[in-house]
Tab-separated table of C-alpha atoms in Angstrom:
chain	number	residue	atom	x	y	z
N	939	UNK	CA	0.000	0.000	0.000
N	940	UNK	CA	1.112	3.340	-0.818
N	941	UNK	CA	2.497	5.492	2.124
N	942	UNK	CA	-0.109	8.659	2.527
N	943	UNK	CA	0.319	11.587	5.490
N	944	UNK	CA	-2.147	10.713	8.180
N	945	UNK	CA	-2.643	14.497	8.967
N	946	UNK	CA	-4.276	14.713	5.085
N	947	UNK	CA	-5.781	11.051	5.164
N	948	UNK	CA	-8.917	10.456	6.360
N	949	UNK	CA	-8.021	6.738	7.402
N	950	UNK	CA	-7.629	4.811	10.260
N	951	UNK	CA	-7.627	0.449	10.813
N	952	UNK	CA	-11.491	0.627	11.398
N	953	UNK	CA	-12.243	3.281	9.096
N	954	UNK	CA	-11.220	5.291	5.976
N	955	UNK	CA	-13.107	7.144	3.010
N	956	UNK	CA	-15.034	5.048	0.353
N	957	UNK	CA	-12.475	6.827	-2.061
N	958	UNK	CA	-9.385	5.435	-0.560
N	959	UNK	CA	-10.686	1.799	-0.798
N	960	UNK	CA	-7.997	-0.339	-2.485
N	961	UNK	CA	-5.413	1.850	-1.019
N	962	UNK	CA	-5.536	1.641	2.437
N	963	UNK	CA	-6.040	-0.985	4.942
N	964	UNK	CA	-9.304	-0.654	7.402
N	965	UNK	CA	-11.444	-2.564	8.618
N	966	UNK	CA	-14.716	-0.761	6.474
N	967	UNK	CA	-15.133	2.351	4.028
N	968	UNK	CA	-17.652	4.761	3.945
N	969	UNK	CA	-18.681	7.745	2.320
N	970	UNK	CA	-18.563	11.128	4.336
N	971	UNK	CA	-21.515	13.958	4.693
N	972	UNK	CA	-20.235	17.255	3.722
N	973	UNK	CA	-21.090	19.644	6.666
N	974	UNK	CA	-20.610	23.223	7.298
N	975	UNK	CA	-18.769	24.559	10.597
N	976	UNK	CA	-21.042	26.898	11.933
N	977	UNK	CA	-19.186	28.257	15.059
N	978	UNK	CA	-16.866	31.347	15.135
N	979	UNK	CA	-13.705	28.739	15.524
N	980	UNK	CA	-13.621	24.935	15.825
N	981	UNK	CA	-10.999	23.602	17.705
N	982	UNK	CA	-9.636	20.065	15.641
N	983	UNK	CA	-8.170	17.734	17.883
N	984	UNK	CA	-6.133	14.790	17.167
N	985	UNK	CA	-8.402	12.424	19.261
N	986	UNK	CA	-12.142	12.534	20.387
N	987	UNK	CA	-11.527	14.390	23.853
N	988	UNK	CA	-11.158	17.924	24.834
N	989	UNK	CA	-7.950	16.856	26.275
N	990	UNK	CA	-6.904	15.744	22.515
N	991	UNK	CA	-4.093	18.242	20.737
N	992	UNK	CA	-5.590	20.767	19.113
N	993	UNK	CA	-3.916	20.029	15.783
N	994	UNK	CA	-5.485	22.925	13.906
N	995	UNK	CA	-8.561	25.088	14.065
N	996	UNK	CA	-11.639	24.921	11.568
N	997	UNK	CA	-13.426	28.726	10.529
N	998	UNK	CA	-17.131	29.546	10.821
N	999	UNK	CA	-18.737	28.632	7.241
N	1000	UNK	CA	-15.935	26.027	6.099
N	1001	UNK	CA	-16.958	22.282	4.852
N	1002	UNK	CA	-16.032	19.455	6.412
N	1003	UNK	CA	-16.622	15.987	5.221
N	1004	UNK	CA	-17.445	13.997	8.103
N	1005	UNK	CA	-16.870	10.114	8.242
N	1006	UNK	CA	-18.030	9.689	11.378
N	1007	UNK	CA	-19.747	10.811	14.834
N	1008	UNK	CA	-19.434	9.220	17.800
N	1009	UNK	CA	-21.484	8.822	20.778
N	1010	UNK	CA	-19.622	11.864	22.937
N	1011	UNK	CA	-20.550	13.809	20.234
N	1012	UNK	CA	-16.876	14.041	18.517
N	1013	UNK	CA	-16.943	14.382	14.342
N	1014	UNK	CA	-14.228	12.713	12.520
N	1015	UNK	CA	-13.316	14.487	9.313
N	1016	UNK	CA	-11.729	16.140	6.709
N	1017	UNK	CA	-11.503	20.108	6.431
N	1018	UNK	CA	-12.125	21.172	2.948
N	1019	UNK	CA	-9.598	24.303	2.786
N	1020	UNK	CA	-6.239	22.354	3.691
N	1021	UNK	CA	-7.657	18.659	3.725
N	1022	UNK	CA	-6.550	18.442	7.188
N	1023	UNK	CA	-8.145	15.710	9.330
N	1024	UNK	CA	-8.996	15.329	12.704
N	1025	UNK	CA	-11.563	15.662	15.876
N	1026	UNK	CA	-14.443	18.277	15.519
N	1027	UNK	CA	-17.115	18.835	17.821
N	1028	UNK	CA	-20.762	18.094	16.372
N	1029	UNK	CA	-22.367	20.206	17.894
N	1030	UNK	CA	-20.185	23.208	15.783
N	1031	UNK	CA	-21.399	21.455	12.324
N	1032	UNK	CA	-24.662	21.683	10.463
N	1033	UNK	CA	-25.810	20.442	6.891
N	1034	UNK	CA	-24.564	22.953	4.694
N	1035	UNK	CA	-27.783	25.892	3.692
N	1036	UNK	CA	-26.972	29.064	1.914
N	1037	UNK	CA	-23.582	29.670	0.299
N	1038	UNK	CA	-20.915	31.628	1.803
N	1039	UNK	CA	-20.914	35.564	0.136
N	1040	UNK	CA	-18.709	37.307	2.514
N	1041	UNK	CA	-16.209	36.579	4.525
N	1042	UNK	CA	-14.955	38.605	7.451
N	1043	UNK	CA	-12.031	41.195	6.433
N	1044	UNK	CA	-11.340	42.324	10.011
N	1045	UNK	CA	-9.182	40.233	12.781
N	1046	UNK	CA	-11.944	39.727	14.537
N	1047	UNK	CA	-15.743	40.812	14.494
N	1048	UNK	CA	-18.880	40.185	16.869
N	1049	UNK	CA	-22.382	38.767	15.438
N	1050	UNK	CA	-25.609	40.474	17.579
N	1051	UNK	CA	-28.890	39.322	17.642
N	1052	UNK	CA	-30.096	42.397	16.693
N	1053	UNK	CA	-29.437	45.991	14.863
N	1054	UNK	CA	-27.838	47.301	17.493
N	1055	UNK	CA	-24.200	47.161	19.416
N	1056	UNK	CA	-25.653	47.433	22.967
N	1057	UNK	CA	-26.970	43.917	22.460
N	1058	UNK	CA	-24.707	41.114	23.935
N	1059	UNK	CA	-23.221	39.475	21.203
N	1060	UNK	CA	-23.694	35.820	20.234
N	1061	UNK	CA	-20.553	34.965	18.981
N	1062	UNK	CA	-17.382	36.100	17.849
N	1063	UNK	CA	-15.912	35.639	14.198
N	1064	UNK	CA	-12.029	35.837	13.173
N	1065	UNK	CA	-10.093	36.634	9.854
N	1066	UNK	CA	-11.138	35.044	6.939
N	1067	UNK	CA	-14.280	33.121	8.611
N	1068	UNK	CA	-17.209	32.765	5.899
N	1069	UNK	CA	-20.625	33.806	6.246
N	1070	UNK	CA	-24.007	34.133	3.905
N	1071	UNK	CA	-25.186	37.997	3.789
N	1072	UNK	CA	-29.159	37.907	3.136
N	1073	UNK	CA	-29.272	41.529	3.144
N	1074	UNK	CA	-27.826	44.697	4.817
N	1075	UNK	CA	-29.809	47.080	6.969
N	1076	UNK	CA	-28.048	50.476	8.002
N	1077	UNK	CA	-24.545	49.499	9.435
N	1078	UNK	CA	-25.377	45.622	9.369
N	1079	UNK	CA	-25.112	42.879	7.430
N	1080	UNK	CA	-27.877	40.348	8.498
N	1081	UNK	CA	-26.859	36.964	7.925
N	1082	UNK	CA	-29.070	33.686	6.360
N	1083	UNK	CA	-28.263	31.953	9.329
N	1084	UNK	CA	-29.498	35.318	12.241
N	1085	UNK	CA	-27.425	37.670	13.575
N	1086	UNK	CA	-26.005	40.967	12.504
N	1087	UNK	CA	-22.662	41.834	11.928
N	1088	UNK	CA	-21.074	45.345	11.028
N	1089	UNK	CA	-20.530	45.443	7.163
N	1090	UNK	CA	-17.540	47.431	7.660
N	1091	UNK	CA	-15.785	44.082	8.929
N	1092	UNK	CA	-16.644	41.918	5.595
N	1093	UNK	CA	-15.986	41.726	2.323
N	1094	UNK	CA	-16.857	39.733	-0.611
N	1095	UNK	CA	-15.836	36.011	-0.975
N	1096	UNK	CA	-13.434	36.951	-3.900
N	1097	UNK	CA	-12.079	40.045	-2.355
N	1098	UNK	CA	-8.020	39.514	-1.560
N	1099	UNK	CA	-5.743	41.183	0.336
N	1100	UNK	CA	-2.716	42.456	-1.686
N	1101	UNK	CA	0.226	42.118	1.218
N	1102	UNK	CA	0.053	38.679	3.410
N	1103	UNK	CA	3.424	40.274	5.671
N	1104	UNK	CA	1.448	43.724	6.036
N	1105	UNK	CA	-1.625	40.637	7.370
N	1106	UNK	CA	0.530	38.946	9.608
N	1107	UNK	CA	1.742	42.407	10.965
N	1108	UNK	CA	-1.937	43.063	12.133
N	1109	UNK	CA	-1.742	39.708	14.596
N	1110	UNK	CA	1.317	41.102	16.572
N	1111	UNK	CA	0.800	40.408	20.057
N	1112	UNK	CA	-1.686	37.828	19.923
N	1113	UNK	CA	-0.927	34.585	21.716
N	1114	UNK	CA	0.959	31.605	20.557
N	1115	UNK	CA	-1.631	28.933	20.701
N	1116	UNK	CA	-0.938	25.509	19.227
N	1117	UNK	CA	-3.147	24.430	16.144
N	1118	UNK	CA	-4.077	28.241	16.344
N	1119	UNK	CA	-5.894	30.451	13.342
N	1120	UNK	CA	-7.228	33.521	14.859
N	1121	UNK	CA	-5.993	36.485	17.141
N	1122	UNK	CA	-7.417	34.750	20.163
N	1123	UNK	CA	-4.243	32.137	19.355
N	1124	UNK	CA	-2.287	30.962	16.494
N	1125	UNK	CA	1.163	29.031	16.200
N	1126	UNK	CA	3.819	29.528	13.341
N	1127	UNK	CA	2.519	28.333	10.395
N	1128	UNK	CA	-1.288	29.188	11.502
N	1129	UNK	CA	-0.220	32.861	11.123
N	1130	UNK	CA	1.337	32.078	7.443
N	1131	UNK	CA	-1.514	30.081	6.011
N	1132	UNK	CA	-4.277	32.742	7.572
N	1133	UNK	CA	-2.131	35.425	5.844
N	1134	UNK	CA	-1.826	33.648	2.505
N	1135	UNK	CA	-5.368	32.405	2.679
N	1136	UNK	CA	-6.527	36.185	2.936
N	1137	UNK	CA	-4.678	37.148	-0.202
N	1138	UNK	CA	-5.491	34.147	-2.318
N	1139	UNK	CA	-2.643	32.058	-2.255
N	1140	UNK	CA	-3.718	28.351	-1.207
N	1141	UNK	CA	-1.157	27.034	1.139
N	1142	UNK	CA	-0.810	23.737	3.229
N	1143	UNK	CA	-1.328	24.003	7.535
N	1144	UNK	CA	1.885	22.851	8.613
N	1145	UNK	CA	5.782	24.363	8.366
N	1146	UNK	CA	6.896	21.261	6.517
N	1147	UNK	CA	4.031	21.093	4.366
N	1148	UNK	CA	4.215	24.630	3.586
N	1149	UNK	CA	8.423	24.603	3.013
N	1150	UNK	CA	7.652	21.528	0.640
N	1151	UNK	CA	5.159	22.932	-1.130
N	1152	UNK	CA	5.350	27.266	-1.458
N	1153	UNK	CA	7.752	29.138	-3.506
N	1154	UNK	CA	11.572	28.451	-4.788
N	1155	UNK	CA	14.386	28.452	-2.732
N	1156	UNK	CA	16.440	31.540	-2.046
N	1157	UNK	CA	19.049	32.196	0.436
N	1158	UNK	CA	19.483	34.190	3.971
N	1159	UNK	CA	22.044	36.732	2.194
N	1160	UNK	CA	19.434	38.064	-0.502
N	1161	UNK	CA	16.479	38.011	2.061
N	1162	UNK	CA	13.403	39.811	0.764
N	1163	UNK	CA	10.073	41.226	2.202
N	1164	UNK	CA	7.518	38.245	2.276
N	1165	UNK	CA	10.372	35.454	1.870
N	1166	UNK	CA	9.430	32.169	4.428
N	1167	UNK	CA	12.374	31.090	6.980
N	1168	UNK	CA	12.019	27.568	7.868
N	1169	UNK	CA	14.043	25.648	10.925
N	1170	UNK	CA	12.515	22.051	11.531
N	1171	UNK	CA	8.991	22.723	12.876
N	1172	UNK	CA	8.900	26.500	12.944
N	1173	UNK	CA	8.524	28.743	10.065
N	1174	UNK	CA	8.922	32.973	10.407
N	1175	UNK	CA	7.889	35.471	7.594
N	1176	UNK	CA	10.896	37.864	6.113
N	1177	UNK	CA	9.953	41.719	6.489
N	1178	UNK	CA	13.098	42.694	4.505
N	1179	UNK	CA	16.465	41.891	5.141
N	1180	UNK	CA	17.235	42.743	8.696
N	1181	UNK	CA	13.943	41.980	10.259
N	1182	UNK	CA	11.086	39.107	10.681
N	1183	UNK	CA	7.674	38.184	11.890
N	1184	UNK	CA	6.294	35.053	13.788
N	1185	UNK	CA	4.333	33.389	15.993
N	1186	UNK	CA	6.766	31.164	18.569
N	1187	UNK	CA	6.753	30.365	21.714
N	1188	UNK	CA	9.951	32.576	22.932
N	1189	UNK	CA	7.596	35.345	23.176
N	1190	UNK	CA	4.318	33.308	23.509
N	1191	UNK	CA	3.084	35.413	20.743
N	1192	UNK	CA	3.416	36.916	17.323
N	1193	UNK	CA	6.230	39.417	17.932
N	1194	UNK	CA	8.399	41.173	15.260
N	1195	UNK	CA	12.213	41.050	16.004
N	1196	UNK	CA	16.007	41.311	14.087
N	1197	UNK	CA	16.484	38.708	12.265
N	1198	UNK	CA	20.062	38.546	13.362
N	1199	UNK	CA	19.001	38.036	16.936
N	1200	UNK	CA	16.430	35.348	16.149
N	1201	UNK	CA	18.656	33.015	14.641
N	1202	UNK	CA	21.648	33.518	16.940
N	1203	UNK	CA	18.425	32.129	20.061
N	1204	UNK	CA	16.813	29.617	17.786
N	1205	UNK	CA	20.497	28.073	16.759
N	1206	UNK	CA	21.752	28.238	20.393
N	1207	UNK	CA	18.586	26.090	21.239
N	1208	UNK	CA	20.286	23.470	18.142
N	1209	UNK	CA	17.874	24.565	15.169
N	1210	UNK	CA	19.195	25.871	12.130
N	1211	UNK	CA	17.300	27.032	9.128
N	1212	UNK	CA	17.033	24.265	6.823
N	1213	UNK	CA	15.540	26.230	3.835
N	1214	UNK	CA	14.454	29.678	2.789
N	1215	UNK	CA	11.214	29.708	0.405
N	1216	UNK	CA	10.144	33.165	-1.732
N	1217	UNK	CA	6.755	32.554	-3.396
């Protein structure tokens, strides 16, 4: 049998996709239910437990294809963006209804039950989550699903950004988190695929996925605005030649600092770059 990553594989020995049979082992295949993640964030965990990793988070108004629920009310599927696959919660999917037409253009907006900010809000929405827009009344957008949210935080579905470092610059100080994707938390390569992702460019969830798979290689002596730094699980974003941006766990945040000073830490700790990527 062919060797596939299990992070972009929705197989396991009891159960895979119907599309993988003859090319993995399990024990039976099935065919998945596309939903539609209908929370503000989704944590994805890499087993059916709270405790579980959070391996990467899923966006209000992505599609999932789910394989399986279980009893504690854990969804096993596969993200549609990245094809990542993990633990969901059920309760933060629905059967798909209107398409997305906006997605939110702001680090982070609130959705109220009503035309008006005094209301408590109901949830809270980050960068580049997806929502239906049924129609707009003064400063809102109402959505298909309830809930307004202010139109100045969304744009349309095909609108890009034009600068993913200038992006990434707007998440500086917010928290490292682990399988993180929003300003309330996001790890290294979280904060390059969310700034990618928001100008159009389609990139894997993980730092050696992404150094496999973005750009051509380029060196530390030329380095260029936008150019990706990789060491062995950690990936920073170039802001020109002297300085960089990235989400680690030095700072337990995104922080902005010399380039020069970052590698001379990261290589005393034993990690040396191991490739530099300009797309």
């Amino acid at each position: 049998m062919a060797n596939f990553d299990p992070r972009l594989t929705p197989a396991r020995p009891d159960l895979a996709a119907a599309h993988l049979r003859g090319k993995v082992e399990a024990a039976r295949f099935v065919e998945g239910t596309v939903q539609e993640v209908i929370a503000g964030i989704a944590p994805v965990r890499s087993a059916p437990s709270h405790d579980g990793t959070q391996v990467t988070e899923a966006l209000r108004g992505e599609r999932v294809t789910v394989y399986e629920t279980d009893e504690e009310g854990w969804a096993w599927g596969q993200l549609a963006n990245d094809g990542y696959v993990g633990w969901l919660p059920a309760a933060a999917l629905l059967t798909p209804d209107a398409a997305p037409t906006h997605k939110v253009s702001a680090l982070r907006t609130l959705v109220f039950p009503g035309p008006s900010i005094k209301q408590p809000p109901q949830d809270a929405l980050p960068l580049g989550a997806q929502v239906s827009v049924a129609r707009e009344q003064d400063t809102f957008a109402v959505l298909a699903s309830g809930g307004y949210v202010p139109r100045t935080h969304l744009a349309a579905l095909d609108s890009k950004e034009t600068d993913f470092v200038a992006v990434a610059e707007r998440f500086v100080g917010a928290p490292y988190l682990w399988g993180g994707k929003s300003s309330m938390g996001l790890d290294c390569s979280g904060l390059v695929q969310v700034a990618l992702t928001a100008c159009g460019v389609k990139c894997p969830r993980d730092s050696d996925m992404q150094e496999s798979a973005l750009g051509k290689s380029t060196s530390l002596a030329g380095l260029q605005s936008g150019d990706l730094i990789f060491w062995k699980g950690h990936v920073a974003i170039a802001r020109g030649r002297n300085s960089m941006i990235h989400a680690n766990a030095f700072h337990m945040a995104v922080a902005i600092e010399p380039v020069a000073e970052s590698l001379a830490r990261i290589g005393a700790a034993g990690s040396q770059v191991t490739s530099v990527r300009r797309l």
